[in-house]
PDB file of C-alpha atoms in Angstrom:
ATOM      1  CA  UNK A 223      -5.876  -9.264  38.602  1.00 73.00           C
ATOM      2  CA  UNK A 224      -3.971  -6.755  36.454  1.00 90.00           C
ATOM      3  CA  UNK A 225      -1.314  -4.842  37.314  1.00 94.00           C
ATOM      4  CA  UNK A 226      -1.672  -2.798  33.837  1.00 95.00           C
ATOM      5  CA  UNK A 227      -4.825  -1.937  32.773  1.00 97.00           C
ATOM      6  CA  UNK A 228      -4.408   1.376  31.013  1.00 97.00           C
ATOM      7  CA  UNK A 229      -6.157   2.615  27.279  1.00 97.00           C
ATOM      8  CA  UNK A 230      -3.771   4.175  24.712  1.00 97.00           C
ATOM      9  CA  UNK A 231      -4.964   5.650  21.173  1.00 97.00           C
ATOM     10  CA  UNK A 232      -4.027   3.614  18.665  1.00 96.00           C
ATOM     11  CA  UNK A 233      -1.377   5.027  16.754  1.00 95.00           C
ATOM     12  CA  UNK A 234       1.732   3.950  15.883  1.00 94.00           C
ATOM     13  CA  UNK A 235       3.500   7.222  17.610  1.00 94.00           C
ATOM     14  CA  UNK A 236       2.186   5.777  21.184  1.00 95.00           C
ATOM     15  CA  UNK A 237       3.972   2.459  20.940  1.00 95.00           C
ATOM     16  CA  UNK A 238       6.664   3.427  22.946  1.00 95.00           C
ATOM     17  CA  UNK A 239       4.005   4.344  25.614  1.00 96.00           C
ATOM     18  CA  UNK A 240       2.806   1.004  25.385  1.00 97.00           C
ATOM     19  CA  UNK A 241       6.314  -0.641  25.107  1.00 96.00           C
ATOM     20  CA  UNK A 242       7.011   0.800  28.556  1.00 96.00           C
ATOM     21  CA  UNK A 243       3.599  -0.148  30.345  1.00 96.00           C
ATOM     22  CA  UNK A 244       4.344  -3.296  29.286  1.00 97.00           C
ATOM     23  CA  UNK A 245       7.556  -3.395  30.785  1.00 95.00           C
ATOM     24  CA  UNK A 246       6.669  -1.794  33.937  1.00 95.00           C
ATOM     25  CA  UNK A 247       4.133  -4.588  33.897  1.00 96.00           C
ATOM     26  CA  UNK A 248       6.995  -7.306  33.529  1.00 95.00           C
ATOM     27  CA  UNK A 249       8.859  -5.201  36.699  1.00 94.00           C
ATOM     28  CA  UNK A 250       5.787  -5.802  38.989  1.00 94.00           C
ATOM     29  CA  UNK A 251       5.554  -9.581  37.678  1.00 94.00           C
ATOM     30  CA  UNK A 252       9.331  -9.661  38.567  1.00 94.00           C
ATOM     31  CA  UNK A 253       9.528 -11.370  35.170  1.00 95.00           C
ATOM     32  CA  UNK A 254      13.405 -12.067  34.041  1.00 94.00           C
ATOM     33  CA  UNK A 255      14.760  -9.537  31.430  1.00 91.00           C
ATOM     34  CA  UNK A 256      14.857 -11.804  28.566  1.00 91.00           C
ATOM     35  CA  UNK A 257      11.281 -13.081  29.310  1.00 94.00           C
ATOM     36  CA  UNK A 258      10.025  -9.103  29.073  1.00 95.00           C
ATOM     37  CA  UNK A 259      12.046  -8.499  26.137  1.00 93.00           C
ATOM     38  CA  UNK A 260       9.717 -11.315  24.585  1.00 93.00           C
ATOM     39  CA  UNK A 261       6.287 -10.137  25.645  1.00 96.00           C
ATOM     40  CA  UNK A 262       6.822  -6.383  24.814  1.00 96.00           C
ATOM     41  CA  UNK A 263       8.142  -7.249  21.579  1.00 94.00           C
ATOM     42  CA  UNK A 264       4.501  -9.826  21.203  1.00 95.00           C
ATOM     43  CA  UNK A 265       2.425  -6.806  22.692  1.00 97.00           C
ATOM     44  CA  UNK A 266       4.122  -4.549  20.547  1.00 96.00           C
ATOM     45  CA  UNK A 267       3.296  -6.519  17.142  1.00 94.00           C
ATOM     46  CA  UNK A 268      -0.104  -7.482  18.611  1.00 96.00           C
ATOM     47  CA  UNK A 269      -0.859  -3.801  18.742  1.00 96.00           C
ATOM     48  CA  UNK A 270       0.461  -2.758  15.216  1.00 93.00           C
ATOM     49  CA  UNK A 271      -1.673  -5.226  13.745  1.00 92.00           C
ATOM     50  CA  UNK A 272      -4.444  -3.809  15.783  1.00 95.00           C
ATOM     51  CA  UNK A 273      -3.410  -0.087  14.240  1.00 94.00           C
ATOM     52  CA  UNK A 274      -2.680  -1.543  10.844  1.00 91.00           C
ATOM     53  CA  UNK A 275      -5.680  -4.415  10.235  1.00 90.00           C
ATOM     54  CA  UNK A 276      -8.672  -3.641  12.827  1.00 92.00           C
ATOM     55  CA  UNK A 277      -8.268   0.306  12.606  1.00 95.00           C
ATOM     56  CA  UNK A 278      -7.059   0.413   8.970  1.00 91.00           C
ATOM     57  CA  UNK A 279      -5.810   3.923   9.878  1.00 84.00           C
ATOM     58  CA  UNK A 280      -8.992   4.872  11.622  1.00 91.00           C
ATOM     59  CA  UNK A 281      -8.811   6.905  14.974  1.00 92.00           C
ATOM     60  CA  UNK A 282      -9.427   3.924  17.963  1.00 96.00           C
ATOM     61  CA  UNK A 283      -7.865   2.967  21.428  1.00 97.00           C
ATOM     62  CA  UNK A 284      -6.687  -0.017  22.770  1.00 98.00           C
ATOM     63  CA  UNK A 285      -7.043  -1.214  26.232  1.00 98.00           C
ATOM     64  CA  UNK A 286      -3.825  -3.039  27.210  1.00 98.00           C
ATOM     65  CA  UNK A 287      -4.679  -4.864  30.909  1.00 97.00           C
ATOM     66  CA  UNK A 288      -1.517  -7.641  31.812  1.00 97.00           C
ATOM     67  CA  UNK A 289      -1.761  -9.669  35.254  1.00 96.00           C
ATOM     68  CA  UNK A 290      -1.146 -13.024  36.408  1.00 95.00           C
ATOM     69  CA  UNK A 291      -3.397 -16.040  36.470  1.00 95.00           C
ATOM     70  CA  UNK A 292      -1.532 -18.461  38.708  1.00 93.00           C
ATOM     71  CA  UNK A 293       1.650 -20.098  36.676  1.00 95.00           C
ATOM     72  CA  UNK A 294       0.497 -17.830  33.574  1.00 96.00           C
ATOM     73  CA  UNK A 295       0.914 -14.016  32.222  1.00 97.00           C
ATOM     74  CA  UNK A 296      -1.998 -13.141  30.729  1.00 97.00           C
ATOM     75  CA  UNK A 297      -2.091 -10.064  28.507  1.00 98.00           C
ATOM     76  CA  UNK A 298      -5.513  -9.091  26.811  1.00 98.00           C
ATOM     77  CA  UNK A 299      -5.718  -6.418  24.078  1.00 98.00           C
ATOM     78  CA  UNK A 300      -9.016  -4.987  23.809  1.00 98.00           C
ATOM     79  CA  UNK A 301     -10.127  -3.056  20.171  1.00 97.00           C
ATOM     80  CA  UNK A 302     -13.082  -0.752  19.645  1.00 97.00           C
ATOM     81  CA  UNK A 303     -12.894  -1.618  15.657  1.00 96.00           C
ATOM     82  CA  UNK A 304     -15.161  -3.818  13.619  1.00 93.00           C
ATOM     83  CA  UNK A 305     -14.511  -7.162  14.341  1.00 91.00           C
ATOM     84  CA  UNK A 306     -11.759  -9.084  12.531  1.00 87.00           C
ATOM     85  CA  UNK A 307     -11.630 -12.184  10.699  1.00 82.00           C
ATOM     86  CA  UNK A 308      -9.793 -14.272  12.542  1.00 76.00           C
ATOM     87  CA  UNK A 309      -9.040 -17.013   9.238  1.00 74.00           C
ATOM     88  CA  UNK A 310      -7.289 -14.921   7.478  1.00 72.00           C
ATOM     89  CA  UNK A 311      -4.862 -13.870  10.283  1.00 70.00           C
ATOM     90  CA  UNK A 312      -1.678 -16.399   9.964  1.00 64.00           C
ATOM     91  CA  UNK A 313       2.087 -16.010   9.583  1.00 64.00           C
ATOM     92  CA  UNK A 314       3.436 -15.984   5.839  1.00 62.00           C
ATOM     93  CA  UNK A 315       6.862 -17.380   4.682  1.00 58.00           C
ATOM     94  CA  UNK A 316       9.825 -14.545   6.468  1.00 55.00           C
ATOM     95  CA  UNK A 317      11.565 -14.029   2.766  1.00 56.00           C
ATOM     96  CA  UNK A 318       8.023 -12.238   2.417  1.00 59.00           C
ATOM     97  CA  UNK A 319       8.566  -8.537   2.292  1.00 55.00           C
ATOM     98  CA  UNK A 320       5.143  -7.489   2.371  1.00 58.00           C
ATOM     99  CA  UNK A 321       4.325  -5.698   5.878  1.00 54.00           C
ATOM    100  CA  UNK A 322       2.185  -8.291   8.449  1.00 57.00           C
ATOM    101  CA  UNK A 323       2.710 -11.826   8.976  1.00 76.00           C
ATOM    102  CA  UNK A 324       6.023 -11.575  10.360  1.00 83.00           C
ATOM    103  CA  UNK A 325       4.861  -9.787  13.636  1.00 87.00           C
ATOM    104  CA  UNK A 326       2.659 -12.699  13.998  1.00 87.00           C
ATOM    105  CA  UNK A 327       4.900 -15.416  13.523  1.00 86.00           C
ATOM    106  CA  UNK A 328       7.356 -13.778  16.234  1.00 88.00           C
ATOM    107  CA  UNK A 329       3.816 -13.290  18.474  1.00 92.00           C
ATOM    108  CA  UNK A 330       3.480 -17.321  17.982  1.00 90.00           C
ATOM    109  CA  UNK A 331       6.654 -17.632  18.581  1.00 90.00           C
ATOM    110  CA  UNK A 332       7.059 -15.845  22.069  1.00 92.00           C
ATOM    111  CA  UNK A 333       3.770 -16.927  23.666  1.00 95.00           C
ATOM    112  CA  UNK A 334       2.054 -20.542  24.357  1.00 96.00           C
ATOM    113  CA  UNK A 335      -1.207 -18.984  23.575  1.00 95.00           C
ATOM    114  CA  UNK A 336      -2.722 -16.665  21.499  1.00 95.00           C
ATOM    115  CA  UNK A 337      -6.984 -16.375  21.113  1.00 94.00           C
ATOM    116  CA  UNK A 338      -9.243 -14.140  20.309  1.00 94.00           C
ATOM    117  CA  UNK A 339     -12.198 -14.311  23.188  1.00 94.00           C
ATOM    118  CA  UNK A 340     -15.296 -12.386  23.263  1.00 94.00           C
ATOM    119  CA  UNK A 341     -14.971  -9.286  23.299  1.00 95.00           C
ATOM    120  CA  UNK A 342     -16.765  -7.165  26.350  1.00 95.00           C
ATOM    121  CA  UNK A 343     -20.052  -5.250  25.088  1.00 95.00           C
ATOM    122  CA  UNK A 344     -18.919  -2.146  23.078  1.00 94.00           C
ATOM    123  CA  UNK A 345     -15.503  -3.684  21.924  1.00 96.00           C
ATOM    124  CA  UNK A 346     -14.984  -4.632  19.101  1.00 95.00           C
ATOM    125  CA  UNK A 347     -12.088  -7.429  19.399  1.00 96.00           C
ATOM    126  CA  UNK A 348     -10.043  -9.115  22.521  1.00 96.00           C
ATOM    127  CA  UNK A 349      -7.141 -10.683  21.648  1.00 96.00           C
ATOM    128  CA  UNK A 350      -5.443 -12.564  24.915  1.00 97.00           C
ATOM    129  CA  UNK A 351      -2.099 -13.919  24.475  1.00 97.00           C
ATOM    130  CA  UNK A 352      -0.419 -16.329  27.627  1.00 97.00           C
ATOM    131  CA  UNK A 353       2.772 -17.293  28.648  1.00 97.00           C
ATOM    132  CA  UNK A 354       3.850 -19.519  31.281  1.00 96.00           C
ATOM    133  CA  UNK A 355       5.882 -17.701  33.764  1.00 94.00           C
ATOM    134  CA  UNK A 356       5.935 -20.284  36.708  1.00 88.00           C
ATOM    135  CA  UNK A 357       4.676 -19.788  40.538  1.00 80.00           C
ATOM    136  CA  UNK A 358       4.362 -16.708  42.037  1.00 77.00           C
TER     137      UNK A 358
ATOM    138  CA  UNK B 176      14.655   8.986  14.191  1.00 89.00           C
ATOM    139  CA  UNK B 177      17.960   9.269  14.202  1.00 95.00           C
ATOM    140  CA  UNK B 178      20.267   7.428  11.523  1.00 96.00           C
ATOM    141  CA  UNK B 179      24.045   8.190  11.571  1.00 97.00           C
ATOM    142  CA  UNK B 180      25.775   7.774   8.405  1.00 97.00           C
ATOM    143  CA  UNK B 181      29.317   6.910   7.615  1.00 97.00           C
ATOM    144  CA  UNK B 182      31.755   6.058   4.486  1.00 97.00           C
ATOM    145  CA  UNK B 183      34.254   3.542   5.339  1.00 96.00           C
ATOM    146  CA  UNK B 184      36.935   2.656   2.204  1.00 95.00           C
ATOM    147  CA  UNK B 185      34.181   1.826   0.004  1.00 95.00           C
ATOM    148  CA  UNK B 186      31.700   0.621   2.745  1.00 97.00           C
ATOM    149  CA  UNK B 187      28.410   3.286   3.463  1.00 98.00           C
ATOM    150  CA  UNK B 188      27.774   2.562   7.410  1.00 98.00           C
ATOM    151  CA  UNK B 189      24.322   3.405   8.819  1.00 98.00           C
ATOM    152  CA  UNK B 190      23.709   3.449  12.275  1.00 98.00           C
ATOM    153  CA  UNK B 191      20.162   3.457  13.805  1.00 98.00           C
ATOM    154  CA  UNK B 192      20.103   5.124  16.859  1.00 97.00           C
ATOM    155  CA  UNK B 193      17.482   3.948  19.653  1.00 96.00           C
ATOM    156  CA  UNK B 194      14.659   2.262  18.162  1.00 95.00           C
ATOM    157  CA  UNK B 195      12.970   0.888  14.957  1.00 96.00           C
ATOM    158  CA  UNK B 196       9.349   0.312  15.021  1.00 94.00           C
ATOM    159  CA  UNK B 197       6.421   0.849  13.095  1.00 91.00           C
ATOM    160  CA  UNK B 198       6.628   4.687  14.297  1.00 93.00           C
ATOM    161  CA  UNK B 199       9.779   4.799  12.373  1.00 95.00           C
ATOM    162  CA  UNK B 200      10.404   2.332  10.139  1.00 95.00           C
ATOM    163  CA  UNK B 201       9.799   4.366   7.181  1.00 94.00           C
ATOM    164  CA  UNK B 202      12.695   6.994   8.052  1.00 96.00           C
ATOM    165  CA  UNK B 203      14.858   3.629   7.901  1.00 97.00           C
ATOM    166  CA  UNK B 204      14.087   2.382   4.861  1.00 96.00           C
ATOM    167  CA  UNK B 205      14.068   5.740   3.007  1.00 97.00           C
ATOM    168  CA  UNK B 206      17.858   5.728   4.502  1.00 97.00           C
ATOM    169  CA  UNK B 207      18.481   2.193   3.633  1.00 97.00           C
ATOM    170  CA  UNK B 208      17.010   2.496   0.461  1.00 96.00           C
ATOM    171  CA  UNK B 209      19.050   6.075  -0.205  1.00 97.00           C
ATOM    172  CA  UNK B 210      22.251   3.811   0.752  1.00 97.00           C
ATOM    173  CA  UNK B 211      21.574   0.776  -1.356  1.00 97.00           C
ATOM    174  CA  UNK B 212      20.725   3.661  -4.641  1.00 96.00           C
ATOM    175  CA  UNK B 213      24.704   4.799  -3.602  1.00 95.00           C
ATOM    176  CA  UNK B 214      25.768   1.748  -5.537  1.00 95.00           C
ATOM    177  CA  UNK B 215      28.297   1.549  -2.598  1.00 97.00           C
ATOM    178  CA  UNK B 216      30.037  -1.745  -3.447  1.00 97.00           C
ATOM    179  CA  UNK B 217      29.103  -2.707   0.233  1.00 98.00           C
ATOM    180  CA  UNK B 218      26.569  -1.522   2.727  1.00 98.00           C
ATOM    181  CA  UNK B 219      26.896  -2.214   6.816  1.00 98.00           C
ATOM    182  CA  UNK B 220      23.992  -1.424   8.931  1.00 98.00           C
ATOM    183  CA  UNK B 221      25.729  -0.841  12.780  1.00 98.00           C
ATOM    184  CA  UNK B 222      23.127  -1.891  15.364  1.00 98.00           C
ATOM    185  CA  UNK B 223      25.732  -1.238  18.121  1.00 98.00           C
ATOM    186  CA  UNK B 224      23.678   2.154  19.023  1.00 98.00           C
ATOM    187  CA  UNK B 225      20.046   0.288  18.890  1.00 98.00           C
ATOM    188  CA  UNK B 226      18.043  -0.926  21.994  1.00 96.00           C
ATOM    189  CA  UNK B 227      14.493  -2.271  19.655  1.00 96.00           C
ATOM    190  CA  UNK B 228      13.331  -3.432  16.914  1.00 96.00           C
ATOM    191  CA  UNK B 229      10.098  -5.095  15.716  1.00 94.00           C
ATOM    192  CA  UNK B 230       8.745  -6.317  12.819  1.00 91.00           C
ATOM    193  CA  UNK B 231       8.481  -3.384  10.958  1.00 92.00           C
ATOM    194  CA  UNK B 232      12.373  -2.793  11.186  1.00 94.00           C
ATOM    195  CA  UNK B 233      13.889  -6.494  10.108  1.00 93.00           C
ATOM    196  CA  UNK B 234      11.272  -5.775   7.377  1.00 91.00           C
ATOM    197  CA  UNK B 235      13.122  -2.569   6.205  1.00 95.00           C
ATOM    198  CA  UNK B 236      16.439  -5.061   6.705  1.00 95.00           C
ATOM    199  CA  UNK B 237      15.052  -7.834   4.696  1.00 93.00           C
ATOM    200  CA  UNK B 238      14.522  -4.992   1.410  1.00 92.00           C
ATOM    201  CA  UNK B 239      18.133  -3.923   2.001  1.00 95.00           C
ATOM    202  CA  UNK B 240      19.292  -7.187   1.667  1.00 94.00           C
ATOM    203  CA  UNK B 241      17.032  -8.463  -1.608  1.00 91.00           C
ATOM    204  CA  UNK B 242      18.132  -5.018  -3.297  1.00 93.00           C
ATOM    205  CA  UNK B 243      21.936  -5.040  -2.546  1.00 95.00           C
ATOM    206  CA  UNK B 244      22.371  -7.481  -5.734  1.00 91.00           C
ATOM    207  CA  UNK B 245      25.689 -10.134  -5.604  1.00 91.00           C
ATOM    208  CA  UNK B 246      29.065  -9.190  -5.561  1.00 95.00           C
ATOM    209  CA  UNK B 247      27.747  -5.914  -3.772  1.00 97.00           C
ATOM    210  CA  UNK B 248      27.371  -6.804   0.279  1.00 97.00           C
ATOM    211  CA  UNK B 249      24.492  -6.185   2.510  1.00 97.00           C
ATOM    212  CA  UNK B 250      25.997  -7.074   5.957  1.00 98.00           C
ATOM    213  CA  UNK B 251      24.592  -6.453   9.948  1.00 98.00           C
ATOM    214  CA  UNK B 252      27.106  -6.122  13.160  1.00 98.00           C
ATOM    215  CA  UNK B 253      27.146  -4.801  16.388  1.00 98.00           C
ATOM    216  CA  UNK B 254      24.346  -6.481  17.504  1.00 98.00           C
ATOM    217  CA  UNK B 255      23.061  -6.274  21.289  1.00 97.00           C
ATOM    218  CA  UNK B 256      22.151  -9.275  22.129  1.00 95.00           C
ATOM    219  CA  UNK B 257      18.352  -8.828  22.822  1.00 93.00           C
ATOM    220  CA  UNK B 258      18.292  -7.322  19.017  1.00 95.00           C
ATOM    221  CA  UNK B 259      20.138 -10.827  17.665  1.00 96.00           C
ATOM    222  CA  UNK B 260      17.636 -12.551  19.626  1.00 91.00           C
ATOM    223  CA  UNK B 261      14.904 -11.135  17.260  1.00 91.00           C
ATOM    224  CA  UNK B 262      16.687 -11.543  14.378  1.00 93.00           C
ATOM    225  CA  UNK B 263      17.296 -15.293  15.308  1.00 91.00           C
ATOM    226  CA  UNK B 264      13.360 -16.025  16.432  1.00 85.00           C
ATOM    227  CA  UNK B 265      12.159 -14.447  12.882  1.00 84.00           C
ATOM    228  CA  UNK B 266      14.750 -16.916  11.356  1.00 84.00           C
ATOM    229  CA  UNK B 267      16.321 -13.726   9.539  1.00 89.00           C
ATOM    230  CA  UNK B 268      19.550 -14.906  10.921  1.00 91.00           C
ATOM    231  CA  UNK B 269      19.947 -17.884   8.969  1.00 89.00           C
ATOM    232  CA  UNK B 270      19.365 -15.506   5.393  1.00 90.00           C
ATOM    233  CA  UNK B 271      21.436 -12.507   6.026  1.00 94.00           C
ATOM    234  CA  UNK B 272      25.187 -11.790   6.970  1.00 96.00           C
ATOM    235  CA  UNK B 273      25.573 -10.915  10.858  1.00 98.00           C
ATOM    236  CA  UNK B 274      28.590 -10.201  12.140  1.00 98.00           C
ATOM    237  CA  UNK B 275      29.889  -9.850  15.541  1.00 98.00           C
ATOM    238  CA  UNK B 276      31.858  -6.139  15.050  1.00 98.00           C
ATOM    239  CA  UNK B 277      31.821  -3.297  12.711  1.00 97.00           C
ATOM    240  CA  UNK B 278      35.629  -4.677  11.757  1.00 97.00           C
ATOM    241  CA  UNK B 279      34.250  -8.122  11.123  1.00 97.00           C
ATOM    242  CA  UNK B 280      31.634  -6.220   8.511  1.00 97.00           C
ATOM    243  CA  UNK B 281      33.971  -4.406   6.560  1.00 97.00           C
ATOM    244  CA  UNK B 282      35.472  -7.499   5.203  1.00 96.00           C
ATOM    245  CA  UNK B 283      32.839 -10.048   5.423  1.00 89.00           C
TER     246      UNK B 283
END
């Protein structure tokens, strides 16, 4: 069950907004500070990417929904844009200074599991992202 | 957003205030950038006023650093320690100069 499941236009001028739904989301999961620092900084790249590489500066929302599946977080990002290729999404080398790729290696980095799922009729992407956060 | 600006001896300070994100990551870099073109034999960026960064901010860090050519200095300081956290996940701290204090900065 969520505790956040809220839809935010997908610019990068609403981040904040999504920033703090994400950690109000972290307050209800009584998550530890550190551990929310971590998943609003991976929600936070997961959505720019969204903006930046499904949108490609088109209008769009994205439904952010975070709950708890026993020991796990689960946080699922749902797109209305054309659906992405998911082979050529992977982290490049950090001296890199090309935008991208570094927001994914720190996604990888702070969660134990990122896929892209089916997406629910009308969306156009789902990205859900996990992270072991013990027994309720 | 909000980027304070100081001369120090021959140090140029900048201090981001709040947050850097993709939302205003350009408004950094056009200051970092403005710094750097100073020729300012050393540039400190003061993250003691900053409470986020993503991505899009050690990004605008990374160009300060490649553009500040040897001897000139491109250092960091002052950082939180939720903001040194990101900097040591992306692996940025093993490439640039952090230091713990502004004081550290000016002669590191």
């Amino acid at each position: 069950m969520s505790v956040v499941d809220r839809r935010f236009p997908a610019t990068p001028a609403r981040l904040t907004e999504i920033r703090a739904a994400v950690r109000e989301a972290a307050f209800l999961l009584g998550l530890p500070e550190a551990t929310a620092g971590d998943v609003v900084l991976a929600v936070d790249e997961a959505c720019q990417n969204i903006i930046r590489h499904a949108y490609c500066g088109e209008c769009g929302d994205i439904v952010v929904q975070i709950g708890r599946d026993g020991p796990h977080l689960v946080v699922r990002l749902i797109d209305f844009a054309p659906p992405v290729d998911v082979s050529r999404i992977a982290p490049r080398p950090i001296e890199e200074l090309r935008p991208g790729g570094l927001g994914t290696h720190f996604i990888r980095e702070v969660m134990d599991d990122v896929s892209f799922l089916t997406p629910p009729d009308g969306a156009g992407n789902l990205l859900q992202m996990t992270k072991r956060i013990g027994e309720p | 957003m909000e980027i304070r600006q100081e001369t120090i001896g021959d140090a140029v300070v900048l201090i981001p205030v709040a947050r850097v994100d993709s939302a205003t990551a350009k408004a950094f870099e056009a200051q970092v950038l403005a710094a750097v073109n100073t020729g300012a034999p050393r540039i400190v960026v003061d993250f003691s006023a900053l409470d986020y960064i993503s991505s899009a901010g050690l990004r605008v860090v990374l160009v300060g650093a490649k553009m500040t050519r040897a001897p000139r200095r491109f250092v960091l300081c002052a950082m939180k320690p939720h903001i040194r956290e990101v900097f040591d996940v992306s692996g940025f701290a093993r490439i640039l100069t952090i230091t713990p204090d502004r004081a550290a900065a000016l002669v590191a």
